[in-house]
Short mmCIF file of C-alpha atoms and ligand atoms in Angstrom, two decimals:
data_model
loop_
_atom_site.label_atom_id
_atom_site.label_comp_id
_atom_site.label_asym_id
_atom_site.label_seq_id
_atom_site.Cartn_x
_atom_site.Cartn_y
_atom_site.Cartn_z
CA UNK V 1 31.94 23.79 -6.84
CA UNK V 2 33.97 20.24 -5.73
CA UNK V 3 37.45 19.47 -5.91
CA UNK V 4 39.53 17.10 -7.81
CA UNK V 5 40.19 15.20 -4.67
CA UNK V 6 36.56 15.61 -3.35
CA UNK V 7 34.64 14.68 -6.20
CA UNK V 8 37.54 11.96 -6.35
CA UNK V 9 36.55 10.61 -2.61
CA UNK V 10 32.50 11.18 -3.89
CA UNK V 11 32.84 8.38 -6.91
CA UNK V 12 35.38 6.19 -4.24
CA UNK V 13 33.79 6.38 -0.49
CA UNK V 14 30.39 7.45 -1.45
CA UNK V 15 30.52 10.69 1.03
CA UNK V 16 32.00 14.14 1.65
CA UNK V 17 33.25 15.63 4.71
CA UNK V 18 32.89 19.56 4.28
CA UNK V 19 34.34 21.51 6.90
CA UNK V 20 32.77 24.54 7.99
CA UNK V 21 29.79 24.45 4.97
CA UNK V 22 27.67 26.65 7.98
CA UNK V 23 29.15 29.47 9.72
CA UNK V 24 28.46 29.52 13.68
CA UNK V 25 25.76 32.11 13.30
CA UNK V 26 23.67 30.44 11.01
CA UNK V 27 24.41 26.73 13.34
CA UNK V 28 24.18 28.84 16.26
CA UNK V 29 20.73 30.21 15.85
CA UNK V 30 20.40 27.04 14.47
CA UNK V 31 20.12 25.42 17.57
CA UNK V 32 18.19 28.43 19.42
CA UNK V 33 15.44 27.76 17.27
CA UNK V 34 15.02 23.85 17.26
CA UNK V 35 14.89 24.92 21.81
CA UNK V 36 12.11 27.17 21.10
CA UNK V 37 10.06 25.11 19.07
CA UNK V 38 10.24 22.57 21.51
CA UNK V 39 9.68 25.29 24.09
CA UNK V 40 6.33 25.89 22.20
CA UNK V 41 5.65 22.24 20.94
CA UNK V 42 2.33 20.55 23.83
CA UNK V 43 2.60 17.09 23.29
CA UNK V 44 -1.28 15.64 23.52
CA UNK V 45 -2.42 12.43 22.86
CA UNK V 46 -1.36 12.38 18.95
CA UNK V 47 2.36 12.55 19.69
CA UNK V 48 3.47 9.26 18.75
CA UNK V 49 6.99 9.09 19.75
CA UNK V 50 9.45 7.64 16.73
CA UNK V 51 10.10 4.00 16.06
CA UNK V 52 10.47 2.87 12.49
CA UNK V 53 10.00 -0.54 14.19
CA UNK V 54 6.63 0.97 15.76
CA UNK V 55 3.62 -0.33 14.57
CA UNK V 56 1.13 1.00 16.67
CA UNK V 57 -1.35 3.26 14.41
CA UNK V 58 -1.23 6.58 16.70
CA UNK V 59 3.21 6.49 15.38
CA UNK V 60 2.00 6.33 11.74
CA UNK V 61 -0.32 8.04 12.43
CA UNK V 62 1.16 11.29 13.95
CA UNK V 63 4.68 10.31 11.32
CA UNK V 64 3.12 10.30 8.40
CA UNK V 65 1.00 14.05 9.16
CA UNK V 66 5.02 15.32 9.90
CA UNK V 67 5.36 15.11 5.67
CA UNK V 68 4.10 18.75 5.22
CA UNK V 69 4.38 20.09 9.33
CA UNK V 70 7.43 20.54 12.37
CA UNK V 71 6.19 17.67 14.54
CA UNK V 72 7.67 16.45 17.89
CA UNK V 73 8.37 13.58 18.42
CA UNK V 74 9.79 11.78 21.70
CA UNK V 75 11.83 9.69 23.41
CA UNK V 76 9.62 5.83 23.55
CA UNK V 77 9.86 6.33 27.32
CA UNK V 78 9.52 9.43 27.50
CA UNK V 79 6.28 8.87 29.26
CA UNK V 80 4.41 7.30 31.45
CA UNK V 81 1.45 5.09 31.98
CA UNK V 82 -0.58 8.24 31.79
CA UNK V 83 0.75 9.22 28.96
CA UNK V 84 2.57 12.01 30.98
CA UNK V 85 6.02 13.04 29.96
CA UNK V 86 8.60 11.93 32.82
CA UNK V 87 11.61 13.74 32.06
CA UNK V 88 11.62 17.63 31.35
CA UNK V 89 10.48 18.05 27.18
CA UNK V 90 13.58 19.87 25.99
CA UNK V 91 15.64 15.85 27.49
CA UNK V 92 12.56 14.10 25.60
CA UNK V 93 12.56 15.01 22.54
CA UNK V 94 14.03 12.23 19.98
CA UNK V 95 13.73 14.28 16.60
CA UNK V 96 11.19 16.89 15.26
CA UNK V 97 10.11 17.31 11.32
CA UNK V 98 9.50 16.14 8.66
CA UNK V 99 8.94 19.50 6.57
CA UNK V 100 10.95 22.70 8.67
CA UNK V 101 12.34 23.99 5.14
CA UNK V 102 9.37 24.27 4.38
CA UNK V 103 7.40 26.33 7.56
CA UNK V 104 10.26 27.41 9.31
CA UNK V 105 11.87 30.29 8.94
CA UNK V 106 15.19 29.53 10.29
CA UNK V 107 15.14 26.36 9.21
CA UNK V 108 13.82 27.84 5.02
CA UNK V 109 17.19 29.56 4.93
CA UNK V 110 19.13 26.91 6.64
CA UNK V 111 18.23 24.79 3.95
CA UNK V 112 17.80 26.78 0.94
CA UNK V 113 20.29 29.20 -1.74
CA UNK V 114 23.04 29.67 -4.08
CA UNK V 115 25.16 27.79 -1.48
CA UNK V 116 23.49 24.37 -1.21
CA UNK V 117 21.97 24.29 -4.41
CA UNK V 118 25.18 24.27 -6.10
CA UNK V 119 26.89 21.49 -4.13
CA UNK V 120 23.73 19.61 -5.33
CA UNK V 121 24.17 20.01 -9.14
CA UNK V 122 28.47 19.26 -8.68
CA UNK V 123 26.45 15.79 -7.01
CA UNK V 124 25.03 15.18 -9.84
CA UNK V 125 21.60 15.84 -8.45
CA UNK V 126 19.11 16.84 -11.35
CA UNK V 127 16.25 19.34 -10.21
CA UNK V 128 16.82 18.34 -7.01
CA UNK V 129 13.76 17.53 -4.34
CA UNK V 130 13.75 18.88 -0.85
CA UNK V 131 10.81 15.84 0.96
CA UNK V 132 12.36 16.90 4.58
CA UNK V 133 14.43 18.43 7.24
CA UNK V 134 15.46 16.70 10.88
CA UNK V 135 16.14 18.26 13.87
CA UNK V 136 18.14 15.19 16.21
CA UNK V 137 18.36 15.05 18.73
CA UNK V 138 21.12 13.19 20.90
CA UNK V 139 20.42 14.01 24.47
CA UNK V 140 22.75 13.10 26.77
CA UNK V 141 23.28 10.55 28.34
CA UNK V 142 20.79 9.11 26.82
CA UNK V 143 20.64 9.61 23.44
CA UNK V 144 20.26 6.17 21.74
CA UNK V 145 21.90 4.44 19.08
CA UNK V 146 20.70 4.49 15.62
CA UNK V 147 21.13 1.54 14.03
CA UNK V 148 22.95 0.48 10.48
CA UNK V 149 20.61 1.31 7.88
CA UNK V 150 20.46 2.68 4.01
CA UNK V 151 17.94 5.95 3.80
CA UNK V 152 17.47 4.93 0.66
CA UNK V 153 14.68 2.70 2.26
CA UNK V 154 13.14 5.42 3.56
CA UNK V 155 13.02 7.19 -0.21
CA UNK V 156 12.82 5.33 -3.11
CA UNK V 157 13.67 6.31 -6.67
CA UNK V 158 13.39 4.61 -10.00
CA UNK V 159 16.78 5.00 -9.96
CA UNK V 160 18.15 4.99 -6.77
CA UNK V 161 18.70 9.39 -5.61
CA UNK V 162 17.85 10.14 -2.67
CA UNK V 163 21.28 11.49 -0.93
CA UNK V 164 21.43 13.76 2.52
CA UNK V 165 22.07 16.34 4.01
CA UNK V 166 23.71 16.33 7.24
CA UNK V 167 24.62 19.34 9.06
CA UNK V 168 26.38 19.41 12.57
CA UNK V 169 25.07 22.10 14.56
CA UNK V 170 26.74 20.65 17.40
CA UNK V 171 30.49 19.39 17.87
CA UNK V 172 29.79 15.56 16.57
CA UNK V 173 32.42 12.91 19.05
CA UNK V 174 32.60 9.99 18.98
CA UNK V 175 31.50 10.76 22.78
CA UNK V 176 28.78 11.68 21.95
CA UNK V 177 27.33 10.22 19.19
CA UNK V 178 28.95 10.93 15.40
CA UNK V 179 28.07 9.38 12.22
CA UNK V 180 29.92 6.53 11.11
CA UNK V 181 29.86 5.06 7.53
CA UNK V 182 31.03 2.20 5.21
CA UNK V 183 33.58 3.58 3.10
CA UNK V 184 32.83 2.14 -1.08
CA UNK V 185 29.09 0.82 1.08
CA UNK V 186 26.86 3.13 -1.65
CA UNK V 187 27.93 -0.38 -4.41
CA UNK V 188 26.20 -2.12 -2.14
CA UNK V 189 21.58 -3.20 -2.34
CA UNK V 190 19.16 -1.50 -0.50
CA UNK V 191 18.56 -3.96 2.51
CA UNK V 192 14.88 -3.71 3.23
CA UNK V 193 12.42 -1.05 2.03
CA UNK V 194 10.04 1.23 4.50
CA UNK V 195 7.59 1.20 2.29
CA UNK V 196 2.97 2.92 3.37
CA UNK V 197 0.75 0.30 2.81
CA UNK V 198 -3.42 1.38 2.06
CA UNK V 199 -5.18 -1.23 4.24
CA UNK V 200 -9.21 -0.94 5.09
CA UNK V 201 -8.43 0.80 8.09
CA UNK V 202 -6.46 2.82 7.05
CA UNK V 203 -2.37 4.00 6.29
CA UNK V 204 0.38 1.01 8.15
CA UNK V 205 3.52 1.66 7.30
CA UNK V 206 6.16 -1.33 8.01
CA UNK V 207 9.66 -2.22 7.16
CA UNK V 208 9.85 -4.96 3.70
CA UNK V 209 13.39 -6.92 3.53
CA UNK V 210 15.17 -7.14 0.42
CA UNK V 211 18.69 -8.12 0.83
CA UNK V 212 20.24 -9.92 3.50
CA UNK V 213 24.22 -8.21 2.84
CA UNK V 214 25.96 -7.96 6.64
CA UNK V 215 25.67 -3.96 7.94
CA UNK V 216 29.98 -3.16 8.32
CA UNK V 217 31.14 -3.33 12.04
CA UNK V 218 32.20 -1.16 13.45
CA UNK V 219 34.77 -3.68 15.89
CA UNK V 220 38.23 -3.18 14.29
CA UNK V 221 39.23 -5.98 11.98
CA UNK V 222 39.99 -8.49 12.16
CA UNK V 223 41.80 -9.64 8.65
CA UNK V 224 42.09 -8.29 5.86
CA UNK V 225 38.27 -9.62 4.06
CA UNK V 226 36.93 -7.64 7.70
CA UNK V 227 38.81 -4.13 6.30
CA UNK V 228 36.77 -4.35 3.50
CA UNK V 229 33.32 -3.50 5.55
CA UNK V 230 35.49 -1.33 7.93
CA UNK V 231 32.82 1.10 9.33
CA UNK V 232 34.62 4.16 10.23
CA UNK V 233 33.94 7.30 12.99
CA UNK V 234 33.06 11.10 11.11
CA UNK V 235 33.95 13.39 14.50
CA UNK V 236 33.59 16.16 13.08
CA UNK V 237 33.40 20.67 14.65
CA UNK V 238 29.34 21.63 14.47
CA UNK V 239 28.82 23.60 11.01
CA UNK V 240 30.56 20.59 9.05
CA UNK V 241 28.04 19.33 6.73
CA UNK V 242 28.58 15.72 5.50
CA UNK V 243 26.77 14.60 2.26
CA UNK V 244 26.57 10.53 1.99
CA UNK V 245 23.98 9.11 -0.90
CA UNK V 246 20.76 6.77 -0.82
CA UNK V 247 23.05 3.62 -0.62
CA UNK V 248 25.63 4.43 1.36
CA UNK V 249 25.10 2.55 5.44
CA UNK V 250 25.60 4.43 8.08
CA UNK V 251 25.01 4.59 11.88
CA UNK V 252 25.35 6.64 14.46
CA UNK V 253 26.31 5.69 18.38
CA UNK V 254 24.45 6.17 21.78
CA UNK V 255 25.22 9.54 23.75
CA UNK V 256 26.73 8.32 27.27
CA UNK V 257 28.75 11.84 27.34
CA UNK V 258 27.36 15.24 29.16
CA UNK V 259 27.13 17.25 26.13
CA UNK V 260 24.21 17.26 23.21
CA UNK V 261 24.63 16.46 19.33
CA UNK V 262 22.64 18.01 18.06
CA UNK V 263 22.17 17.57 14.07
CA UNK V 264 19.54 18.42 11.02
CA UNK V 265 19.21 16.68 7.61
CA UNK V 266 18.30 17.87 4.50
CA UNK V 267 17.46 14.41 1.83
CA UNK V 268 16.94 15.37 -1.65
CA UNK V 269 15.86 13.00 -4.29
CA UNK V 270 16.30 14.12 -8.54
CA UNK V 271 13.41 14.77 -9.66
CA UNK V 272 14.12 13.24 -13.30
CA UNK V 273 13.71 9.56 -10.86
CA UNK V 274 10.80 8.88 -10.75
CA UNK V 275 9.52 8.97 -7.07
CA UNK V 276 8.25 5.30 -5.63
CA UNK V 277 4.20 5.61 -4.50
CA UNK V 278 4.91 3.76 -1.57
CA UNK V 279 7.47 5.94 0.23
CA UNK V 280 6.07 6.84 3.60
CA UNK V 281 6.52 10.94 2.19
CA UNK V 282 4.61 11.93 0.16
CA UNK V 283 2.81 15.90 -0.28
CA UNK V 284 -0.03 17.17 -1.17
CA UNK V 285 -0.91 19.99 -4.23
CA UNK V 286 -1.11 22.65 -0.67
CA UNK V 287 3.17 21.99 -0.29
CA UNK V 288 4.77 21.01 -3.59
CA UNK V 289 8.24 19.52 -3.44
CA UNK V 290 11.11 22.10 -4.43
CA UNK V 291 15.36 22.10 -4.87
CA UNK V 292 17.36 24.23 -3.25
CA UNK V 293 16.63 27.26 -4.76
FE1 FE2 P 1 20.12 8.06 8.48
#
């Protein structure tokens, strides 16, 4: 499925940009379905906001339960002191996850099929296992930055195999918070690892530091040495698929524009690799992990 140029770029840069991978009808249907899910969701005491830095037990429990659910996560400052939504629900949502591709018919169809299966095979993903799906909202004016990270921190396998499939459901631009990546950064070590530990009080999640290699800079390089660590933005139209490996550093800027930037992601590992029992996302026999077929 990959052209020779694409195969070369995948090896050299660690990512591929595939414009038009999804037809407009599918991206529009996905956006409509996202709005329906948010409209139907009633925030409760167990809602939790999404932050990998938030150690609160409620947030840990909400995240762990979402492995086999369709759960809405709100911006951390979306609630007032009484726990009531302080802004309209459809403007407060941060993301929805993490089993849309299993439990929601629209996202099941979006996430599976021969095109994705063929692409995964051509990227070298053997016996792919699609662990999670996320709808990532970047709200107009208030959508926050997602700091530099590697997705391998959340899906550790031996060897490293996690691959991210990032679909633009709306145009992603420099103004509304498109992805930035570090070409070639897939050769750098895993900096940190998000682990689940089972304590007497129940499971707790924490980020563990592994390596102090600096993150790339998204500002203009100041010299030849800086150029090697330079980050590049990936503004892409709706329907584009960006794929990258789990060691590729990436980031997205805040959205200061009046336009939203909705993206959908899938994370898949090789079934032939060992999936860490310390990864936060585990599946029960009731919802076994499956591939792109
Ligand atoms: Fe990521």
